């Protein structure tokens, strides 16, 4: 196989959920395409790599020429709520559901002994300053409902400490909408029972 | 969502077996990577798009500066055998199994009423000239064992017609009906090559 093609397949194969066979299919589809998709994708990717960067305030990827991201620039989002999420995909998920209208803070990962992720690897240090600067009154944790997510949440809470006028909250745990009890794990059921609401 | 990111996700989503969610994961992984994977991939893809082209003789993608591909340049492959395949992925599959040591001819698709693929859309017209130029004595059809594959094979045979000293053969039906060459193990391919039938 041509070495350039081989190299390109390897680069695509390393992308999430692509793999060797997927990489091969993608490279063949791109290089055999007669409408110039390969060049167009290369140009779009090079442009994005050169101009897209994390928002210096919240970490959302944005056009670096614009400075802050669309959320941090939007004054109507300065409602005192700050939602702490793991990554940008979670921001997109929350935006798609239209459930939150405040500001976001992307920490960029979770504390993990296995992966060797330490507090300094995450975007946590700037949180107290943001809370003061943006008159935050509620910090909502929307981190994954896992041991690592909860560990990270507790670390962040203790790092911020008690700040007058700032409440902390986390997303409710329980049975998902449309969830059949049959298919729900014991841990979720235990949380759902513990958090049962009076009717 | 930032419009550049959105556009990039759409371009990735159109690649084979990626889809909207896969495109999102890939773009996030690339743009959040701190080691420059996005720029490296963009550069490799742009370079390949600019320099890789089908071999003018057989259709195998190759560095266009080199003229013909590695198979057509390799004199040891001028053994009188010509293997007709649908696409480059099939060439790679056959090469991986090391079952064939002659020259390839990629037709670039299959005749299909449903997809509207006509003979002129395929790389068939140059076959008689190749057979004469390269002293081919056997044309081996390694097209998919499907209705469209067989239809295409019969069309090519009738288009070439009877040529003195040229035998036609097809892979033995060790290839499962409806099977795509991509998914067949090397042992089955070896049996199929060994058991090829004269037509």
XYZ file of C-alpha atoms in Angstrom:
398
model
C 0.000 0.000 0.000
C 1.147 3.526 -0.801
C 2.869 4.953 2.291
C 0.956 8.264 2.257
C -2.356 6.420 2.123
C -1.200 4.077 4.883
C -0.201 7.021 7.088
C -3.531 8.744 6.467
C -5.499 5.590 7.323
C -3.562 5.295 10.598
C -4.394 8.904 11.508
C -8.098 8.375 10.819
C -8.057 5.005 12.602
C -6.987 6.704 15.843
C -10.092 8.941 15.895
C -12.855 7.938 18.361
C -14.771 4.798 17.301
C -13.198 4.643 13.831
C -10.572 1.889 13.979
C -8.489 0.290 11.221
C -11.307 -0.837 8.941
C -13.247 2.402 9.383
C -10.120 4.414 8.649
C -9.607 2.463 5.428
C -13.206 3.056 4.315
C -13.003 6.757 5.102
C -9.712 7.289 3.276
C -10.938 5.362 0.217
C -14.198 7.325 0.160
C -12.311 10.619 0.428
C -9.535 9.928 -2.070
C -11.805 8.270 -4.651
C -14.352 11.076 -4.431
C -14.375 13.196 -7.560
C -16.088 16.230 -6.013
C -13.073 17.325 -3.963
C -14.354 16.279 -0.532
C -10.831 15.413 0.629
C -9.452 18.890 -0.095
C -12.557 20.559 1.326
C -12.323 18.573 4.565
C -8.576 19.224 4.835
C -9.141 22.970 4.369
C -12.010 23.121 6.884
C -9.997 21.148 9.437
C -6.856 23.254 8.980
C -8.935 26.433 9.316
C -10.652 25.163 12.480
C -7.351 24.009 13.992
C -5.876 27.465 13.384
C -8.816 29.592 14.545
C -10.827 27.577 17.095
C -9.652 27.682 20.714
C -11.200 27.237 24.168
C -12.982 30.333 25.527
C -10.530 31.806 28.088
C -13.367 32.125 30.614
C -15.405 28.918 30.383
C -13.521 26.556 28.053
C -16.172 26.268 25.311
C -14.451 25.973 21.901
C -14.971 29.189 19.971
C -13.514 31.349 17.213
C -10.464 32.768 18.972
C -10.741 36.073 17.043
C -14.033 36.712 18.889
C -12.349 36.447 22.308
C -14.984 34.964 24.600
C -17.504 32.321 23.471
C -21.146 32.997 22.564
C -22.315 32.011 26.077
C -19.920 34.317 27.923
C -20.714 37.210 25.541
C -24.491 36.760 25.956
C -25.564 39.171 28.727
C -28.947 37.432 29.054
C -27.095 34.395 30.378
C -25.670 36.339 33.321
C -28.467 35.055 35.581
C -26.251 34.041 38.467
C -26.246 30.337 37.576
C -23.055 28.504 36.652
C -23.223 24.929 35.357
C -20.065 22.831 35.811
C -19.673 20.187 33.077
C -16.982 17.764 32.005
C -16.645 18.711 28.335
C -18.126 20.559 25.372
C -20.251 17.576 24.286
C -22.135 17.927 27.582
C -22.729 21.637 26.880
C -24.191 20.727 23.489
C -26.413 18.068 25.076
C -27.758 20.539 27.650
C -28.270 23.238 25.011
C -30.167 20.805 22.776
C -32.523 20.069 25.692
C -32.941 23.827 26.442
C -32.884 23.156 30.186
C -30.310 25.690 31.314
C -29.949 29.366 30.501
C -26.975 30.472 32.577
C -23.224 30.220 32.031
C -21.128 27.077 31.670
C -17.787 26.038 33.084
C -15.967 23.179 31.348
C -13.455 21.451 33.597
C -12.094 19.283 30.770
C -12.111 15.863 32.426
C -12.610 14.086 35.745
C -10.218 13.304 38.576
C -9.048 9.745 38.042
C -6.411 7.649 39.709
C -6.498 5.132 36.871
C -6.015 7.756 34.141
C -3.659 9.812 36.314
C -5.812 12.952 36.065
C -4.928 15.380 38.858
C -6.688 18.624 39.894
C -4.047 20.701 38.066
C -4.995 18.956 34.800
C -8.534 20.304 35.091
C -9.910 23.832 34.657
C -10.830 24.281 38.321
C -8.492 26.953 39.698
C -10.331 29.827 37.993
C -13.733 28.933 39.505
C -13.595 31.070 42.720
C -12.609 34.122 40.651
C -15.470 33.477 38.161
C -17.969 33.138 41.016
C -16.883 36.545 42.331
C -16.585 38.289 38.930
C -19.907 37.098 37.550
C -21.962 37.385 40.757
C -22.744 33.671 40.695
C -25.384 32.631 43.235
C -25.762 28.951 42.270
C -23.177 26.437 41.073
C -24.927 23.475 39.432
C -22.860 20.321 39.026
C -23.819 18.387 35.862
C -20.897 15.974 35.952
C -21.342 12.268 35.090
C -23.158 10.297 37.766
C -20.163 8.019 38.367
C -17.628 7.548 41.139
C -15.176 9.753 39.259
C -17.822 12.398 38.579
C -18.863 12.549 42.234
C -15.251 12.524 43.454
C -14.493 15.455 41.166
C -17.612 17.291 42.337
C -16.653 16.895 46.009
C -13.088 17.998 45.274
C -14.341 21.165 43.530
C -16.775 21.942 46.388
C -14.026 21.653 48.983
C -11.638 23.677 46.806
C -14.154 26.529 46.542
C -15.182 26.250 50.188
C -18.029 28.205 51.709
C -18.718 31.433 49.860
C -21.441 33.707 51.234
C -24.487 33.769 48.980
C -23.453 30.833 46.773
C -25.486 27.625 46.738
C -24.275 24.327 45.315
C -26.578 21.826 43.618
C -26.318 18.666 41.538
C -28.616 17.044 38.985
C -31.208 14.683 40.494
C -30.456 10.946 40.298
C -33.215 8.483 39.481
C -35.134 6.481 36.951
C -34.794 8.013 33.450
C -37.940 9.090 31.594
C -39.419 6.053 29.846
C -37.150 3.855 31.958
C -38.351 0.335 32.617
C -37.480 -0.791 36.164
C -36.394 -4.106 34.662
C -33.518 -2.470 32.839
C -32.279 -0.181 35.569
C -29.222 -1.058 37.631
C -29.360 -1.531 41.401
C -27.362 1.610 42.086
C -29.816 3.836 40.214
C -32.750 2.126 41.940
C -31.170 2.700 45.347
C -30.712 6.412 44.525
C -34.273 6.647 43.151
C -35.702 5.114 46.346
C -33.570 7.280 48.599
C -34.635 10.404 46.732
C -38.333 9.516 46.459
C -40.710 12.481 46.481
C -43.905 12.785 48.527
C -46.973 13.159 46.372
C -22.782 25.947 18.300
C -19.928 27.731 16.523
C -20.617 27.634 12.768
C -17.133 26.425 11.802
C -17.373 23.551 14.268
C -20.863 22.730 13.026
C -19.691 22.687 9.400
C -16.743 20.472 10.289
C -18.965 18.019 12.178
C -21.266 17.791 9.143
C -18.328 17.010 6.867
C -17.078 14.266 9.180
C -20.618 12.935 9.681
C -20.929 12.230 5.937
C -17.915 9.906 5.956
C -18.698 6.168 5.803
C -20.124 4.791 9.067
C -19.461 7.956 11.069
C -22.820 9.719 11.397
C -23.816 12.795 13.402
C -22.742 11.586 16.861
C -19.516 10.088 15.560
C -18.715 13.311 13.728
C -19.221 15.261 16.947
C -16.931 12.933 18.908
C -14.232 13.109 16.235
C -14.306 16.912 15.947
C -14.208 17.333 19.731
C -11.320 14.888 20.027
C -9.406 16.691 17.273
C -10.021 20.289 18.352
C -9.476 19.620 22.067
C -6.268 17.703 21.413
C -3.230 19.633 22.574
C -0.687 17.709 20.481
C -1.754 19.203 17.151
C -3.532 16.157 15.732
C -6.059 18.347 13.898
C -3.390 20.279 11.985
C -1.408 17.104 11.308
C -4.450 15.313 9.920
C -5.437 18.349 7.843
C -1.936 18.555 6.372
C -1.743 14.819 5.606
C -5.183 14.882 3.999
C -4.441 17.973 1.905
C -1.166 16.430 0.773
C -2.846 13.142 -0.162
C -5.678 14.938 -1.970
C -3.132 16.895 -4.006
C -0.728 14.065 -4.827
C -2.678 10.790 -4.796
C -4.507 9.830 -7.992
C -5.674 6.630 -9.674
C -3.000 4.790 -11.660
C -3.766 5.617 -15.319
C -3.425 1.936 -16.228
C -5.215 -0.020 -13.481
C -6.945 2.542 -11.243
C -5.059 1.767 -7.993
C -4.589 4.998 -6.008
C -0.942 5.976 -6.131
C 1.419 8.918 -5.868
C 0.728 10.683 -9.156
C 4.345 11.890 -9.417
C 5.374 8.244 -9.801
C 3.130 7.770 -12.852
C 1.970 4.166 -12.683
C 1.215 2.375 -9.410
C 3.513 -0.091 -7.631
C 1.740 -3.078 -9.225
C 1.977 -1.809 -12.813
C 5.636 -0.831 -12.312
C 6.533 -4.247 -10.856
C 7.828 -6.355 -13.808
C 7.532 -9.548 -11.739
C 3.773 -9.084 -11.802
C 3.668 -9.237 -15.612
C 2.769 -12.942 -15.442
C -0.086 -12.772 -17.944
C -2.796 -12.724 -15.250
C -5.156 -9.782 -14.846
C -7.527 -9.645 -11.880
C -10.650 -7.514 -12.326
C -11.888 -6.039 -9.022
C -14.494 -3.527 -7.994
C -12.364 -1.158 -5.921
C -9.084 -0.545 -4.139
C -10.304 -2.055 -0.869
C -10.613 -5.381 -2.727
C -7.033 -5.044 -3.998
C -5.834 -4.518 -0.421
C -7.827 -7.532 0.748
C -6.318 -9.760 -1.956
C -2.812 -8.437 -1.298
C -3.175 -9.105 2.415
C -4.074 -12.727 1.631
C -1.115 -13.020 -0.819
C -3.176 -15.144 -3.196
C -2.548 -13.307 -6.447
C 0.702 -12.110 -8.006
C -0.385 -10.631 -11.347
C -1.800 -7.242 -12.282
C -5.072 -5.669 -11.134
C -7.782 -3.785 -12.950
C -10.154 -1.674 -10.831
C -13.449 -1.018 -12.558
C -14.632 1.375 -9.853
C -18.128 0.024 -9.180
C -20.717 -2.415 -10.456
C -23.454 -2.078 -13.066
C -26.630 -1.257 -11.194
C -30.071 -0.232 -12.320
C -30.941 0.933 -8.814
C -27.864 3.144 -8.441
C -27.965 4.152 -12.111
C -24.430 2.896 -12.776
C -23.885 2.410 -16.516
C -20.943 0.803 -18.350
C -19.527 4.236 -19.188
C -19.291 5.010 -15.463
C -16.915 2.081 -14.996
C -13.287 1.628 -16.049
C -14.036 -1.074 -18.636
C -13.281 0.454 -22.038
C -9.506 0.213 -21.626
C -9.545 -3.537 -20.878
C -9.126 -4.889 -24.470
C -6.143 -2.585 -24.989
C -4.587 -3.695 -21.698
C -5.037 -7.342 -22.607
C -3.152 -6.739 -25.864
C -0.463 -4.432 -24.425
C 0.395 -6.597 -21.437
C 0.126 -10.007 -23.143
C -2.618 -11.083 -20.760
C -3.480 -14.755 -21.017
C -5.990 -15.005 -18.188
C -8.582 -12.510 -16.960
C -9.685 -13.436 -13.430
C -12.922 -11.885 -12.206
C -12.853 -11.210 -8.461
C -16.044 -9.146 -8.319
C -18.562 -9.544 -5.478
C -20.575 -12.769 -5.718
C -23.853 -10.864 -6.044
C -26.345 -10.324 -8.835
C -24.738 -7.005 -9.667
C -21.240 -8.489 -9.553
C -22.185 -11.324 -11.920
C -24.099 -8.986 -14.243
C -21.049 -6.755 -14.454
C -18.793 -9.753 -15.090
C -20.985 -10.980 -17.959
C -21.163 -7.509 -19.421
C -17.363 -7.208 -19.383
C -16.926 -10.662 -20.958
C -19.290 -9.822 -23.793
C -17.691 -6.400 -24.236
C -14.235 -7.968 -24.592
C -15.542 -10.831 -26.751
C -13.410 -13.793 -27.781
C -9.727 -12.962 -27.904
C -7.322 -15.671 -29.087
C -5.158 -16.987 -26.242
C -7.111 -15.307 -23.438
C -8.974 -17.374 -20.865
C -11.591 -15.996 -18.507
C -12.072 -17.299 -14.995
C -13.967 -16.363 -11.887
C -13.341 -17.079 -8.217
C -14.776 -20.393 -7.054
C -18.034 -20.176 -5.199
C -16.251 -20.733 -1.924
C -17.175 -17.102 -1.609
C -20.496 -17.040 0.216
C -23.403 -15.766 -1.849
C -24.043 -12.116 -1.119
C -20.523 -11.864 0.322
C -18.379 -8.772 0.071
C -14.642 -9.490 -0.489
C -13.847 -7.130 2.356
C -15.338 -9.460 4.929
C -13.883 -12.795 3.846
C -11.029 -14.521 5.660
C -7.727 -15.223 3.932
C -8.207 -19.021 3.920
C -11.514 -18.810 2.063
C -9.960 -16.412 -0.417
C -7.091 -18.831 -1.046
C -9.551 -21.674 -1.696
C -11.592 -19.454 -3.972
C -8.530 -18.513 -6.008
C -7.317 -22.124 -6.252
C -10.759 -23.359 -7.344
C -11.401 -20.696 -9.964
C -13.398 -22.030 -12.910
C -12.777 -21.555 -16.642
C -15.727 -19.936 -18.366
